[in-house]
XYZ file of C-alpha atoms in Angstrom:
478
model
C 112.804 -52.557 44.183
C 109.439 -53.644 42.782
C 107.678 -50.577 44.272
C 110.362 -48.334 42.719
C 109.801 -49.948 39.319
C 106.030 -49.505 39.664
C 106.517 -45.883 40.654
C 108.846 -45.340 37.690
C 106.305 -46.865 35.312
C 103.599 -44.640 36.786
C 105.759 -41.542 36.312
C 106.501 -42.505 32.711
C 102.804 -43.012 31.929
C 101.922 -39.731 33.619
C 104.060 -37.868 31.060
C 101.589 -38.834 28.312
C 98.041 -37.688 27.800
C 95.030 -39.889 28.408
C 94.827 -40.946 24.753
C 98.508 -41.902 24.554
C 98.270 -43.868 27.786
C 95.249 -45.771 26.480
C 97.141 -46.522 23.278
C 100.228 -47.813 25.117
C 98.177 -49.870 27.561
C 96.153 -51.401 24.733
C 99.342 -52.457 22.900
C 100.726 -53.856 26.151
C 97.592 -55.856 26.955
C 97.350 -57.276 23.425
C 100.993 -58.331 23.591
C 100.373 -60.025 26.932
C 97.438 -61.877 25.377
C 99.629 -62.898 22.427
C 102.288 -64.225 24.808
C 99.670 -66.374 26.488
C 98.716 -67.676 23.048
C 102.330 -68.107 21.920
C 103.370 -70.473 24.726
C 101.054 -73.371 23.764
C 101.408 -72.508 20.071
C 105.179 -72.973 19.984
C 104.870 -76.246 21.926
C 102.281 -77.476 19.442
C 104.477 -76.371 16.506
C 107.376 -78.459 17.836
C 105.112 -81.471 18.390
C 103.682 -81.214 14.871
C 107.162 -80.787 13.362
C 108.468 -83.932 15.094
C 105.353 -85.985 14.261
C 105.690 -84.995 10.593
C 109.274 -86.162 10.641
C 108.288 -89.450 12.317
C 105.572 -90.059 9.700
C 108.009 -89.358 6.881
C 110.592 -91.612 8.548
C 108.092 -94.468 8.815
C 107.143 -94.169 5.126
C 110.788 -94.106 4.084
C 111.584 -97.156 6.190
C 108.568 -99.081 4.888
C 109.497 -98.288 1.251
C 113.014 -99.575 1.721
C 111.821 -102.593 3.625
C 109.239 -103.595 0.994
C 111.353 -103.120 -2.164
C 113.768 -105.832 -3.390
C 117.255 -104.972 -2.343
C 118.772 -105.575 -5.832
C 116.363 -103.115 -7.496
C 117.205 -100.103 -5.231
C 119.875 -97.526 -6.126
C 122.843 -97.459 -3.832
C 122.359 -93.908 -2.693
C 118.551 -94.114 -2.181
C 118.882 -94.805 1.530
C 121.057 -91.726 1.992
C 118.651 -89.547 0.019
C 115.657 -90.792 2.022
C 117.399 -90.056 5.310
C 118.381 -86.596 4.098
C 114.786 -85.928 2.997
C 113.559 -86.862 6.440
C 116.416 -85.005 8.144
C 117.385 -88.026 10.234
C 120.637 -89.872 10.748
C 118.943 -93.171 11.494
C 115.422 -94.593 11.468
C 114.144 -97.713 13.211
C 110.752 -99.465 13.072
C 109.466 -102.115 15.419
C 106.413 -104.113 14.584
C 105.303 -107.648 13.782
C 108.001 -109.034 16.056
C 110.896 -107.618 14.045
C 112.954 -104.452 13.956
C 113.998 -102.590 10.793
C 116.847 -100.095 10.799
C 117.615 -97.504 8.156
C 120.957 -95.758 8.606
C 123.601 -93.960 6.558
C 127.147 -93.998 7.806
C 127.935 -94.329 11.442
C 124.989 -94.189 13.807
C 125.711 -91.930 16.823
C 126.356 -94.009 19.883
C 125.307 -91.223 22.261
C 122.405 -88.806 22.072
C 121.867 -85.519 23.916
C 118.239 -86.199 24.808
C 115.473 -88.738 24.271
C 112.020 -87.377 23.385
C 109.126 -89.828 23.705
C 105.991 -88.456 22.020
C 103.788 -91.466 22.703
C 102.503 -90.248 26.060
C 103.687 -86.625 26.280
C 101.995 -84.159 28.640
C 101.428 -80.516 27.698
C 103.532 -79.155 30.544
C 106.462 -81.301 29.468
C 105.941 -80.327 25.809
C 106.030 -76.606 26.725
C 109.172 -77.107 28.817
C 110.902 -79.094 26.016
C 109.948 -76.441 23.438
C 111.612 -73.654 25.426
C 114.609 -75.901 26.068
C 115.049 -76.156 22.294
C 114.845 -72.367 21.915
C 116.918 -71.344 24.906
C 119.144 -74.306 25.710
C 119.470 -76.603 22.659
C 121.387 -79.896 22.972
C 124.761 -80.068 21.204
C 124.366 -83.761 20.347
C 121.676 -85.389 18.194
C 118.377 -86.255 19.887
C 116.433 -89.508 19.839
C 112.713 -89.186 19.029
C 110.208 -91.980 19.614
C 106.599 -91.890 18.460
C 103.664 -94.107 17.613
C 103.513 -95.376 14.045
C 100.923 -96.687 11.636
C 100.684 -100.496 11.871
C 103.871 -100.747 13.940
C 104.677 -100.599 17.619
C 106.695 -97.413 17.389
C 108.917 -95.350 15.116
C 112.310 -94.205 16.311
C 114.737 -91.781 14.707
C 117.907 -89.892 15.505
C 118.195 -86.343 14.156
C 119.948 -83.059 14.688
C 118.071 -80.401 16.678
C 119.322 -77.428 14.692
C 116.692 -77.587 11.871
C 113.957 -77.854 14.510
C 115.342 -74.851 16.369
C 115.585 -72.783 13.184
C 111.989 -73.661 12.308
C 110.801 -72.717 15.812
C 112.679 -69.395 15.688
C 111.089 -68.619 12.311
C 107.688 -69.541 13.742
C 108.313 -67.274 16.777
C 109.369 -64.411 14.513
C 106.174 -64.750 12.484
C 104.111 -64.829 15.659
C 105.879 -61.676 16.897
C 105.261 -59.760 13.679
C 101.654 -60.919 13.582
C 101.178 -59.928 17.237
C 102.633 -56.476 16.629
C 100.395 -56.016 13.623
C 97.304 -57.116 15.555
C 98.322 -54.950 18.516
C 98.769 -51.855 16.384
C 95.481 -52.378 14.548
C 93.600 -53.123 17.783
C 95.225 -50.254 19.644
C 94.473 -47.864 16.802
C 90.812 -48.868 16.717
C 90.548 -48.678 20.503
C 92.332 -45.311 20.454
C 89.987 -43.840 17.855
C 86.935 -45.234 19.636
C 87.970 -43.970 23.056
C 89.069 -40.660 21.567
C 85.627 -40.146 20.077
C 83.502 -41.668 22.834
C 85.338 -40.690 26.036
C 88.394 -38.461 25.620
C 86.763 -35.694 23.570
C 83.713 -35.438 25.885
C 85.983 -35.450 28.952
C 88.116 -32.703 27.416
C 84.931 -30.749 26.772
C 83.956 -31.159 30.434
C 87.375 -30.110 31.753
C 87.554 -27.217 29.301
C 84.148 -25.999 30.395
C 85.105 -26.262 34.071
C 88.232 -24.168 33.448
C 86.279 -21.610 31.418
C 83.458 -21.444 33.961
C 85.869 -21.026 36.874
C 87.339 -17.893 35.277
C 83.967 -16.132 35.570
C 81.413 -18.289 37.403
C 78.788 -15.540 37.460
C 78.516 -15.557 33.657
C 75.490 -17.702 32.825
C 76.641 -18.085 29.219
C 79.566 -20.233 30.419
C 77.252 -22.939 31.796
C 77.765 -26.161 29.850
C 75.024 -27.247 27.460
C 74.441 -31.004 27.938
C 74.300 -33.224 24.869
C 71.680 -35.886 24.185
C 73.880 -38.680 25.541
C 72.257 -40.991 28.100
C 75.432 -42.714 29.337
C 77.709 -41.739 32.216
C 79.209 -38.842 30.227
C 75.727 -37.491 29.581
C 74.826 -37.789 33.267
C 78.048 -35.976 34.171
C 77.203 -33.175 31.728
C 73.727 -32.801 33.193
C 75.044 -32.810 36.774
C 77.722 -30.251 35.866
C 75.130 -28.034 34.174
C 72.905 -28.131 37.272
C 75.846 -27.411 39.566
C 77.123 -24.518 37.448
C 73.635 -23.013 37.138
C 73.076 -23.206 40.892
C 76.545 -21.861 41.645
C 76.188 -18.978 39.203
C 72.811 -18.024 40.693
C 74.132 -18.202 44.252
C 77.241 -16.168 43.432
C 75.183 -13.483 41.729
C 72.829 -13.410 44.713
C 75.733 -13.239 47.180
C 77.335 -10.436 45.204
C 74.097 -8.466 45.281
C 73.695 -9.169 48.995
C 77.297 -8.083 49.600
C 76.694 -4.844 47.753
C 73.424 -4.364 49.604
C 75.110 -5.175 52.926
C 77.833 -2.601 52.280
C 75.231 0.036 51.473
C 73.115 -0.876 54.513
C 76.170 -0.816 56.761
C 77.065 2.685 55.615
C 73.484 3.878 56.039
C 73.165 2.255 59.447
C 76.437 3.769 60.600
C 75.237 7.276 59.833
C 71.704 6.542 61.020
C 72.979 5.231 64.338
C 74.903 8.446 64.902
C 71.808 10.519 64.187
C 69.636 8.345 66.429
C 72.163 8.571 69.244
C 71.990 12.360 69.034
C 68.197 12.188 69.057
C 68.317 9.909 72.093
C 70.444 12.436 73.980
C 67.920 15.144 73.195
C 64.982 13.023 74.358
C 66.708 12.505 77.709
C 66.067 16.173 78.400
C 62.324 15.635 78.086
C 62.343 14.154 81.589
C 62.763 17.683 82.946
C 59.690 18.994 81.093
C 56.623 19.107 83.327
C 54.038 19.021 80.581
C 51.735 16.004 80.970
C 51.579 15.310 77.228
C 55.346 15.315 76.990
C 55.685 12.980 79.967
C 53.164 10.601 78.412
C 54.832 10.549 74.982
C 58.487 10.657 76.087
C 58.771 6.980 77.226
C 57.405 5.734 73.913
C 59.713 8.017 71.987
C 62.710 6.829 74.019
C 61.711 3.184 73.512
C 61.346 3.694 69.778
C 64.776 5.298 69.552
C 66.286 2.475 71.609
C 64.821 -0.111 69.258
C 66.056 1.797 66.220
C 69.576 2.012 67.645
C 69.490 -1.696 68.523
C 68.356 -2.468 64.989
C 71.302 -0.545 63.521
C 73.757 -2.249 65.850
C 72.325 -5.682 65.032
C 72.572 -5.073 61.298
C 76.157 -3.868 61.606
C 77.057 -6.833 63.801
C 75.620 -9.275 61.275
C 77.642 -7.704 58.479
C 80.927 -8.091 60.323
C 83.071 -11.229 60.503
C 81.693 -14.580 61.538
C 80.957 -15.273 65.169
C 83.885 -16.442 67.311
C 83.902 -19.941 68.773
C 81.995 -20.103 72.064
C 83.944 -20.012 75.330
C 81.850 -22.627 77.076
C 81.534 -23.334 80.778
C 78.902 -24.700 83.135
C 76.576 -21.900 84.243
C 73.179 -21.836 85.995
C 70.368 -21.181 83.524
C 67.691 -19.785 85.899
C 69.303 -16.354 86.555
C 69.770 -15.779 82.813
C 66.107 -16.596 82.168
C 64.984 -14.235 84.957
C 66.813 -11.331 83.317
C 64.702 -11.803 80.203
C 61.602 -10.557 82.056
C 62.845 -6.984 81.560
C 62.308 -7.311 77.796
C 58.547 -6.988 78.311
C 59.215 -3.314 79.141
C 59.793 -2.794 75.410
C 55.978 -2.789 75.103
C 54.680 -1.652 78.518
C 51.327 -0.611 77.099
C 50.531 -4.209 76.061
C 50.957 -5.679 79.544
C 52.831 -8.826 78.535
C 53.058 -11.421 81.301
C 56.304 -13.321 81.756
C 56.453 -16.822 83.199
C 59.520 -18.984 83.777
C 59.735 -22.624 84.811
C 63.467 -23.388 85.137
C 64.926 -25.486 87.992
C 67.385 -23.556 90.131
C 69.965 -26.371 89.905
C 69.788 -26.705 86.105
C 73.295 -26.145 84.671
C 74.002 -25.574 81.009
C 77.337 -25.930 79.192
C 77.461 -22.777 77.073
C 79.064 -19.421 76.405
C 77.044 -17.070 78.665
C 77.297 -14.049 76.349
C 76.306 -15.962 73.211
C 73.512 -17.860 74.978
C 72.169 -14.583 76.312
C 72.101 -13.156 72.789
C 70.189 -16.210 71.572
C 67.558 -15.924 74.292
C 67.252 -12.126 73.940
C 66.732 -12.386 70.158
C 63.995 -14.995 70.475
C 62.185 -13.306 73.409
C 62.440 -9.881 71.758
C 60.805 -11.323 68.635
C 57.981 -12.634 70.818
C 57.539 -9.226 72.521
C 57.450 -7.452 69.157
C 54.892 -9.915 67.796
C 52.611 -9.545 70.838
C 52.954 -5.747 70.801
C 51.783 -5.591 67.178
C 49.056 -8.224 67.074
C 48.138 -8.893 70.681
C 46.875 -12.286 71.772
C 43.662 -14.003 70.702
C 43.866 -16.109 73.902
C 43.536 -13.501 76.634
C 46.414 -11.628 78.219
C 49.610 -11.687 76.137
C 52.074 -14.039 77.749
C 55.584 -15.377 77.206
C 56.325 -18.721 78.844
C 59.872 -20.116 79.148
C 60.661 -23.603 80.445
C 63.810 -25.696 80.492
C 64.772 -29.251 81.370
C 67.688 -31.641 81.006
C 67.370 -34.721 78.795
C 70.505 -36.801 79.367
C 73.439 -34.775 78.062
C 71.257 -32.085 76.461
C 69.445 -29.044 77.862
C 66.132 -28.254 76.162
C 64.713 -24.711 76.323
C 61.150 -23.924 75.171
C 60.129 -20.296 74.519
C 56.374 -19.940 73.916
C 54.013 -17.050 73.369
C 50.231 -16.996 72.943
C 50.223 -14.717 69.941
C 48.439 -15.476 66.656
C 51.374 -17.528 65.364
C 53.845 -17.202 62.507
C 52.383 -16.847 58.981
C 52.967 -19.774 56.648
C 54.825 -17.586 54.140
C 57.424 -16.730 56.796
C 58.092 -20.280 58.013
C 60.090 -21.394 54.966
C 62.736 -18.677 55.443
C 62.453 -18.244 59.179
C 66.205 -18.581 59.743
C 67.312 -16.899 56.483
C 68.831 -13.418 56.843
C 66.615 -10.526 55.701
C 63.857 -12.943 54.576
C 62.341 -14.552 57.678
C 60.764 -11.595 59.479
C 57.113 -12.108 60.382
C 56.625 -8.653 61.948
C 55.983 -5.424 60.153
C 59.234 -3.476 59.914
C 61.306 -6.415 61.186
C 64.903 -6.886 60.057
C 64.871 -10.647 59.615
C 68.200 -10.930 61.462
C 67.285 -11.945 65.025
C 66.524 -15.607 64.386
C 69.390 -16.140 61.858
C 71.852 -14.754 64.419
C 70.352 -16.974 67.117
C 70.549 -20.028 64.831
C 74.207 -19.351 64.033
C 75.113 -19.053 67.727
C 73.208 -22.240 68.613
C 74.950 -24.158 65.805
C 78.315 -23.038 67.161
C 77.351 -24.868 70.356
C 76.479 -27.988 68.361
C 72.777 -27.503 69.103
C 69.594 -26.779 67.187
C 66.814 -24.216 67.178
C 63.511 -25.073 65.512
C 59.927 -23.892 65.389
C 58.104 -26.602 67.357
C 54.618 -26.587 65.870
C 53.517 -29.526 67.997
C 52.974 -27.238 71.019
C 49.745 -25.714 69.642
C 51.114 -22.144 69.631
C 54.284 -20.319 68.675
C 57.109 -22.218 70.364
C 60.831 -22.177 69.651
C 62.741 -25.222 70.857
C 66.450 -24.743 71.600
C 68.708 -27.720 72.380
C 72.254 -27.251 73.720
C 74.233 -30.508 74.144
C 77.025 -30.847 76.677
C 80.551 -31.049 75.344
C 81.775 -34.648 75.043
C 84.249 -35.756 77.676
C 87.824 -36.558 76.532
C 87.084 -40.288 76.773
C 83.981 -39.892 74.577
C 85.889 -37.763 72.082
C 88.383 -40.586 71.587
């Protein structure tokens, strides 16, 4: 039931705006504070009211006791009791007891209230008893007096209850007035300091989302240095970055569409040219036989370039179909890539244990290795090696649950300008005429395996380090 009431209150508040909710909550909290103030206040009001009546009763009794009986009017005693609001008054002090009464003194009282040693908890309880459950019969009140042992009186509770109700009504009206004034001031302050800036932020987000490439929609931060100002600055940075990236992606998408169309037609033309060059094998001219292999190799590379570009522009790579496979045979097949530059005489060395197993998708892993080794062949074919015969060296080892593959070449190295964007499409090529797609494709495939590919500059020459972790076992996954 309590959770349903809380949920209902939450739904009711949610129907109002932020400002209205702040206003209602402020009024509620001020009223709660006033209730906490009211409880001791009404108890103190009752105590003061009774003590005033006891003081007046003592004065009346002392006046009657001190004056000669023959000099007092007959109805003075009645008038004094009525002024005090008591039916009977008694004083005890100096070893004697004085009683002031008019008519019959009630023989039975509804409650006795002793104010001489009252505790606050009892006073609060008695005050609410008067308001909520008043006694039908007169009450007996005892309190300390001036120069006497105590003062005692019997009075009706109705005037006290009326006075307490009037006091409560005044407190209520005053609390409502304070609540409204406080809530209004809080509302205006929050409206100016928080709500309006937040509305500006949300309005800007909605406007920016309708056309995020429009730089004019980026929010202009104010001079505030508080949390709202920090939020404005962070939103401005985010919108600026997002707008720049979306514009760049749109241009790249347009460029990719154009390149895909060009590559599609170019691949068809190159395929036709490749078919024609196949006929050169039947020509006996020595010059033709010497040039034909290079021409065929160039056409093959051009066709591969077109296919790679088209493949990169298609959908994202599928998830790898992993299984345990031996790595050595796959590495041995890479030695054929040196035939892409037979005139350079690139040596190929492999140091991979025959029993080394790797948990990977064989097709995707082969593409990774081919892309990296082909880059090395292209680099050595263009620049050669400053350290003797051009050479590509591949080694692999297992480190716990991870297979580490190192692909090195003894070329001149990768220029510093190319290192920053080495794995960025169309930007990381270090070779003349390169596409800048080989390493980004390799990095994407390695990441799908949960691994990494980095340029390991600690090896002293160009070295790419590939790590492929094993899949976690079901127990480890839990």
